[in-house]
Coordinates of C-alpha atoms and ligand atoms in Angstrom, one line a residue:
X1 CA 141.2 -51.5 83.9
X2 CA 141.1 -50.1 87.2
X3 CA 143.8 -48.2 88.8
X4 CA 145.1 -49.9 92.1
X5 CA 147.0 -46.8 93.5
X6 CA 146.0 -48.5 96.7
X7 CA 148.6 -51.1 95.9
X8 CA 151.3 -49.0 94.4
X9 CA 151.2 -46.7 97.8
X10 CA 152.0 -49.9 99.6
X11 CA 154.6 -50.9 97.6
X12 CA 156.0 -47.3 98.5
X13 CA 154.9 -47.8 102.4
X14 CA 157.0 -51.6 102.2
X15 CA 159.9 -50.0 100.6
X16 CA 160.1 -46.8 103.0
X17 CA 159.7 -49.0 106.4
X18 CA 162.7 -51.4 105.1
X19 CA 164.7 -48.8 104.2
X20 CA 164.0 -46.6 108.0
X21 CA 164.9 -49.9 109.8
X22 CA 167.9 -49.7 108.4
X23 CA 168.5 -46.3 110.3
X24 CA 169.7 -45.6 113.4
X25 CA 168.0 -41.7 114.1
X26 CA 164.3 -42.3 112.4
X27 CA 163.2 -39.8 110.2
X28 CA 160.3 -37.5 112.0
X29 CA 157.4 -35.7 110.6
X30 CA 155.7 -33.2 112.3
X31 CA 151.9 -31.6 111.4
X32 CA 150.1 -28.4 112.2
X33 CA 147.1 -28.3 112.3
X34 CA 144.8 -25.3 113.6
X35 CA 141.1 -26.2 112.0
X36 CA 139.9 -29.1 112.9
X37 CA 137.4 -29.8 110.1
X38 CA 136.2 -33.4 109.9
X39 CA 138.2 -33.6 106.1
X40 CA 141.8 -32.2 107.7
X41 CA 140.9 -34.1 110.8
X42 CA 140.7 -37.6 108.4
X43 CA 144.0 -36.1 106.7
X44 CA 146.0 -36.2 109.7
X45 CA 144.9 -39.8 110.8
X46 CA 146.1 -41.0 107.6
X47 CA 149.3 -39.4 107.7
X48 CA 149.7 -40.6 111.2
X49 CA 148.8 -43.8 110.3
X50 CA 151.4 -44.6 107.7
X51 CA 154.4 -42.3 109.0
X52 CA 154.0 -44.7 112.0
X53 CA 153.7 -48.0 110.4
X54 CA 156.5 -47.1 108.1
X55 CA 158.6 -46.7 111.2
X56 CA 158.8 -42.8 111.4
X57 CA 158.0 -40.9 114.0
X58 CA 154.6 -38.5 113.9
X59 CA 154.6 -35.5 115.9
X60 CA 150.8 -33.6 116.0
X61 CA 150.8 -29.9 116.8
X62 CA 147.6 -29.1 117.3
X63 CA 146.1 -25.2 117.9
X64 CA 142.6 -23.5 118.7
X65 CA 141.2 -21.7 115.7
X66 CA 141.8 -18.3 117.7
X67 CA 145.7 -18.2 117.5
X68 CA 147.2 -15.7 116.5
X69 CA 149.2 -15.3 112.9
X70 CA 151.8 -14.1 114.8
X71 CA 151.9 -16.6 117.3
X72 CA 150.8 -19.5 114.7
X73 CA 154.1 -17.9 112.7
X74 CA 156.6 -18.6 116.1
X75 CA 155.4 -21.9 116.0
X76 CA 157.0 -22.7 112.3
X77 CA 160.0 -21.3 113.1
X78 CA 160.5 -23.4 116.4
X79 CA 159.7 -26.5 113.9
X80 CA 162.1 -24.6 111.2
X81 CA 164.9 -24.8 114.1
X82 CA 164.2 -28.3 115.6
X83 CA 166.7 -30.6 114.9
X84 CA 163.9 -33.2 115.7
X85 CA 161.9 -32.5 113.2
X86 CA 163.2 -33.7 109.4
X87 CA 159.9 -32.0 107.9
X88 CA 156.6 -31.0 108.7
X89 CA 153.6 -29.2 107.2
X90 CA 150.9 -27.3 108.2
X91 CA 147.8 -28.7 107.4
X92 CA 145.5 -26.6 105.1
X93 CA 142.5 -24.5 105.2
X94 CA 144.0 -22.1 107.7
X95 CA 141.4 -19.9 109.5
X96 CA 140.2 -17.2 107.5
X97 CA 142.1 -15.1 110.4
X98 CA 145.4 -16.2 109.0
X99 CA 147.2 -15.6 105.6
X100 CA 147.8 -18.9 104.6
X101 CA 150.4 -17.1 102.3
X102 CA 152.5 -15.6 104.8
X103 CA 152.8 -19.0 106.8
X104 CA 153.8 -21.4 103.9
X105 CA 156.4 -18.7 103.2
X106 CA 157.5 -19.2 106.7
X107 CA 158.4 -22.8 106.5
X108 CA 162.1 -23.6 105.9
X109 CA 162.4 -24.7 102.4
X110 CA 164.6 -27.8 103.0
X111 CA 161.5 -29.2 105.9
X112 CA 158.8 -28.4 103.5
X113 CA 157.7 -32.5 103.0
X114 CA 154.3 -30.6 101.4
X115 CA 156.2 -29.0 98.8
X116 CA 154.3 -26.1 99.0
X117 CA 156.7 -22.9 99.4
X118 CA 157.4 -21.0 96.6
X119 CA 161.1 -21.8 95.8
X120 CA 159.8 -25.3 95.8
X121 CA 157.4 -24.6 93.8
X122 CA 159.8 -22.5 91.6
X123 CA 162.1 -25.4 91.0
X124 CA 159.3 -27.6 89.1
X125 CA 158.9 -25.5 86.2
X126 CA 163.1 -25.6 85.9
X127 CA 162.5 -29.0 86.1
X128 CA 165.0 -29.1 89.2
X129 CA 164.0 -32.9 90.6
X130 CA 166.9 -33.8 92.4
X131 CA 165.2 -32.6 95.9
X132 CA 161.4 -33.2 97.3
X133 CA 158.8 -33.8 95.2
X134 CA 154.7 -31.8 94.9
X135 CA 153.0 -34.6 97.2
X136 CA 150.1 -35.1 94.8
X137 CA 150.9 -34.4 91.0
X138 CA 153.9 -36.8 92.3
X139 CA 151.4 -39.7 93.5
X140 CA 149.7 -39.4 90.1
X141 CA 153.2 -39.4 88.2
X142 CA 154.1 -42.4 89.9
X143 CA 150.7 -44.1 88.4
X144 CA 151.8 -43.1 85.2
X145 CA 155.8 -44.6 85.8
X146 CA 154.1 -48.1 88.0
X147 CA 152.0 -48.7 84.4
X148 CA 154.7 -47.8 82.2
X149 CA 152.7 -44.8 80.1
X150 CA 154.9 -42.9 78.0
X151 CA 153.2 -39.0 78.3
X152 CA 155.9 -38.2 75.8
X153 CA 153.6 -37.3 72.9
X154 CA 150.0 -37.4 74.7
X155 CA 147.2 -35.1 75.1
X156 CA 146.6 -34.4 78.6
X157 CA 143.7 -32.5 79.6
X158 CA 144.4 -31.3 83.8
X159 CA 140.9 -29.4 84.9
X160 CA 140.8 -26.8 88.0
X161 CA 143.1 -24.3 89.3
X162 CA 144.9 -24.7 92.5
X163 CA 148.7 -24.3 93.8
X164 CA 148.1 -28.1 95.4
X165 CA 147.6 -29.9 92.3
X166 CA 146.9 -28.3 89.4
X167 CA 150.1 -25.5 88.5
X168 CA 152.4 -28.3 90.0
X169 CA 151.2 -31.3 87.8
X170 CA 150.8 -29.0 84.8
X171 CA 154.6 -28.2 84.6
X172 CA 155.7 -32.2 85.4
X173 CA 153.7 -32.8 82.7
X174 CA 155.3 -30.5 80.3
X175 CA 158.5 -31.9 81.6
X176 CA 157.5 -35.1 80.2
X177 CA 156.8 -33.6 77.1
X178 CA 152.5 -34.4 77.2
X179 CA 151.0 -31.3 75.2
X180 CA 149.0 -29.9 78.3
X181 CA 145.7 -28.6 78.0
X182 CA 145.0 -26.6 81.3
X183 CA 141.2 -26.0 82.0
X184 CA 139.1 -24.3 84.9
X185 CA 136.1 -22.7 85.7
X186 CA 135.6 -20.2 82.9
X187 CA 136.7 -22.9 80.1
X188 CA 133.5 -22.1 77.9
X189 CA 133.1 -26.1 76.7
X190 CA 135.6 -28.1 78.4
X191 CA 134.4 -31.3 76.4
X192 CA 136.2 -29.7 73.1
X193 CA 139.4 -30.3 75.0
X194 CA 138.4 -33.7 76.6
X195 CA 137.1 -35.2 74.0
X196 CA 140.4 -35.3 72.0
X197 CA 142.6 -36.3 75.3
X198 CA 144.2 -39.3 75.8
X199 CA 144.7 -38.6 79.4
X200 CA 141.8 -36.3 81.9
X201 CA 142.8 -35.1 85.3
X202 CA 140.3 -33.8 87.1
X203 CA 140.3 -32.1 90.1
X204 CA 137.0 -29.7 90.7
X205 CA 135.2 -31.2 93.4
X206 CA 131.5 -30.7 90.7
X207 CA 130.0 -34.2 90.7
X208 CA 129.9 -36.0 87.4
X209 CA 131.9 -33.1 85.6
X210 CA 133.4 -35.8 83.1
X211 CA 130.4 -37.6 81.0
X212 CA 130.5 -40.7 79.2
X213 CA 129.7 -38.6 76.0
X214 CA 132.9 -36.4 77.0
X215 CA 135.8 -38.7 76.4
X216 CA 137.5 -40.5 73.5
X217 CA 137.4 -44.7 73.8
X218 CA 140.7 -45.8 75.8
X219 CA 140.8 -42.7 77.4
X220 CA 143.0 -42.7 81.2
X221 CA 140.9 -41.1 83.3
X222 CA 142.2 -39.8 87.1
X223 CA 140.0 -38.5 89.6
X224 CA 141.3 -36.3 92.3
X225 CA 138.6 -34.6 94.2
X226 CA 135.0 -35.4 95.6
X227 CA 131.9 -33.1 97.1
X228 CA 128.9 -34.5 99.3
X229 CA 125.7 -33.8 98.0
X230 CA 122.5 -34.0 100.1
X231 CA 125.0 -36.8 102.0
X232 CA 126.0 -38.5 99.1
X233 CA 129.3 -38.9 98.4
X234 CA 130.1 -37.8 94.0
X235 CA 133.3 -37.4 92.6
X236 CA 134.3 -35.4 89.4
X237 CA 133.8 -39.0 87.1
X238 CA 130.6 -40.5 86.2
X239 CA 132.6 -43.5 86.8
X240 CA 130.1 -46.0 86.1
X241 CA 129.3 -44.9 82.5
X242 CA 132.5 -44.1 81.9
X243 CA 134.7 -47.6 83.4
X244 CA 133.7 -49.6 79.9
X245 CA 135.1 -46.9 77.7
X246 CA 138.3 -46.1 79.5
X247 CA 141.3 -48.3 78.9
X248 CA 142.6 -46.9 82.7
X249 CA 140.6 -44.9 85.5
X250 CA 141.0 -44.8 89.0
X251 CA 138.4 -46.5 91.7
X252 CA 135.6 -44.9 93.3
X253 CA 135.6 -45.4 96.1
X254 CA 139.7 -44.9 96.4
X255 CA 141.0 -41.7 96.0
X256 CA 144.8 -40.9 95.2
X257 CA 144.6 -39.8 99.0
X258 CA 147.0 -42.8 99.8
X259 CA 149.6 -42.1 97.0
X260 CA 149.7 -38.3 98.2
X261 CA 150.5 -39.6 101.7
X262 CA 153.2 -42.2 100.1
X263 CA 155.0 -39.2 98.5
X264 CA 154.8 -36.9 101.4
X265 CA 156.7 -39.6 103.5
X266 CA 159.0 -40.2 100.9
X267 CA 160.2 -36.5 101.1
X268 CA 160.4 -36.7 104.9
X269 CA 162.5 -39.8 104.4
X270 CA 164.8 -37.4 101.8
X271 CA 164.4 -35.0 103.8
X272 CA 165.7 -36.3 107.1
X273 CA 168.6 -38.0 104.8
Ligands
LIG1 N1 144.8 -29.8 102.6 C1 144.3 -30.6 101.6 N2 145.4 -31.3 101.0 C2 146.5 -31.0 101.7 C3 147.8 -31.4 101.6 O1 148.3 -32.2 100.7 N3 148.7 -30.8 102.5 C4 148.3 -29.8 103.4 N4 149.2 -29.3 104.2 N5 147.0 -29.5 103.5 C5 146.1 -30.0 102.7

């Protein structure tokens, strides 16, 4: 079967844009965003998109690649202190001029719809869930809950290493009580590990890391991340070889883009609440 995340983000979008009519100050998101590369550019326009048609409003801030650290870190504190703003984020890569570090540090804990500052961060591995949510391990957790699959039990094999995805999603995981099987770029044979998964995330970006020959029949396979080569668009699944053998993956193309957007104006709605 193939994984309609398409249509369980618009069940979110539905839900969120009944339940914003309903209010009389709309919640408002607001987005940094200092390099404009074509990927971040596509980003924003889909965040913009679906704040607006859920009925929020979207607020751009946009800054030439020379500003300052300093100045770029004023900027999150006047977001930090506007009582317009229920959340915001600040769209990632930074210039390398900036300390990506220092700014997500900045942002006000309680506004951060991205999930990305470190007490945030902090409260997934206490399993603390009664706040905002990591925008994409969420999106995927939601597949998981839309398709009623108990991970209680399962082997789940989560490939790469970032703060985004992969440390987030790792500790919901263990939360849920899957036996989590982290692997990333010096893994020596990562098919010992998938081959005995029930569930593969995979989140590299290296076309066709995951082979038919890699995975277990009735395998649930989720693919996160894509690279161009020579123009050509691959992502991290040979999903063609693979769709007969699986009993769930996700679409190519269809990314889980649209549930990481669905989450992230989820927590703005929370967050304006
Ligand atoms: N760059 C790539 N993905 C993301 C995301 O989810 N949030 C932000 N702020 N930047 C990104």
């Amino acid at each position: 079967m193939i994984i309609d995340w398409k249509k369980i983000a618009w069940e979110i979008y539905e839900k969120l844009k009944e339940q914003i009519s309903k209010m009389d100050r709309k919640p408002s998101l607001g987005v940094i965003l200092v390099w404009n590369n074509p990927s971040s550019e596509k980003y924003v326009e889909q965040k913009k998109k679906w704040a607006e048609f859920v009925g929020m409003n979207f607020a751009l801030y946009r800054f030439e690649t020379n500003i300052s650290e300093k100045e770029l870190l004023e900027e999150v504190e006047k977001l930090n202190n506007d009582t317009n703003t229920s959340g915001f984020i600040v769209q990632l890569p930074l210039p390398d001029s900036i300390d990506d570090k220092k700014i997500i540090n900045a942002i006000n804990p309680t506004k951060d719809v991205d999930w990305f500052h470190p007490i945030n961060q902090g409260k997934i591995l206490i399993w603390d869930n009664s706040w905002l949510a990591p925008c994409t391990p969420s999106g995927i957790m939601e597949i998981f809950s839309h398709y009623d699959i108990n991970l209680s039990g399962k082997i789940v094999t989560v490939i790469w290493k970032s703060n985004i995805v992969w440390k987030p999603i790792t500790a919901m995981l263990i939360n849920a009580w899957a036996t989590v099987i982290s692997c990333n770029s010096k893994t020596p044979d990562i098919s010992k590990f998938t081959s005995i998964s029930d569930i593969i995330i995979s989140a590299t970006g290296q076309a066709w890391i995951i082979k038919q020959e890699m995975v277990k029949d009735w395998v649930i396979l989720i693919d996160v991340w894509f690279n161009y080569i020579d123009w050509k668009i691959y992502w991290d699944m040979d999903f063609e070889n693979l769709k007969d053998k699986t009993s769930m993956i996700t679409p190519v193309p269809g990314w889980v883009g649209a549930m990481t957007v669905a989450v992230l104006l989820k927590n703005t709605l929370k967050a304006a609440k």
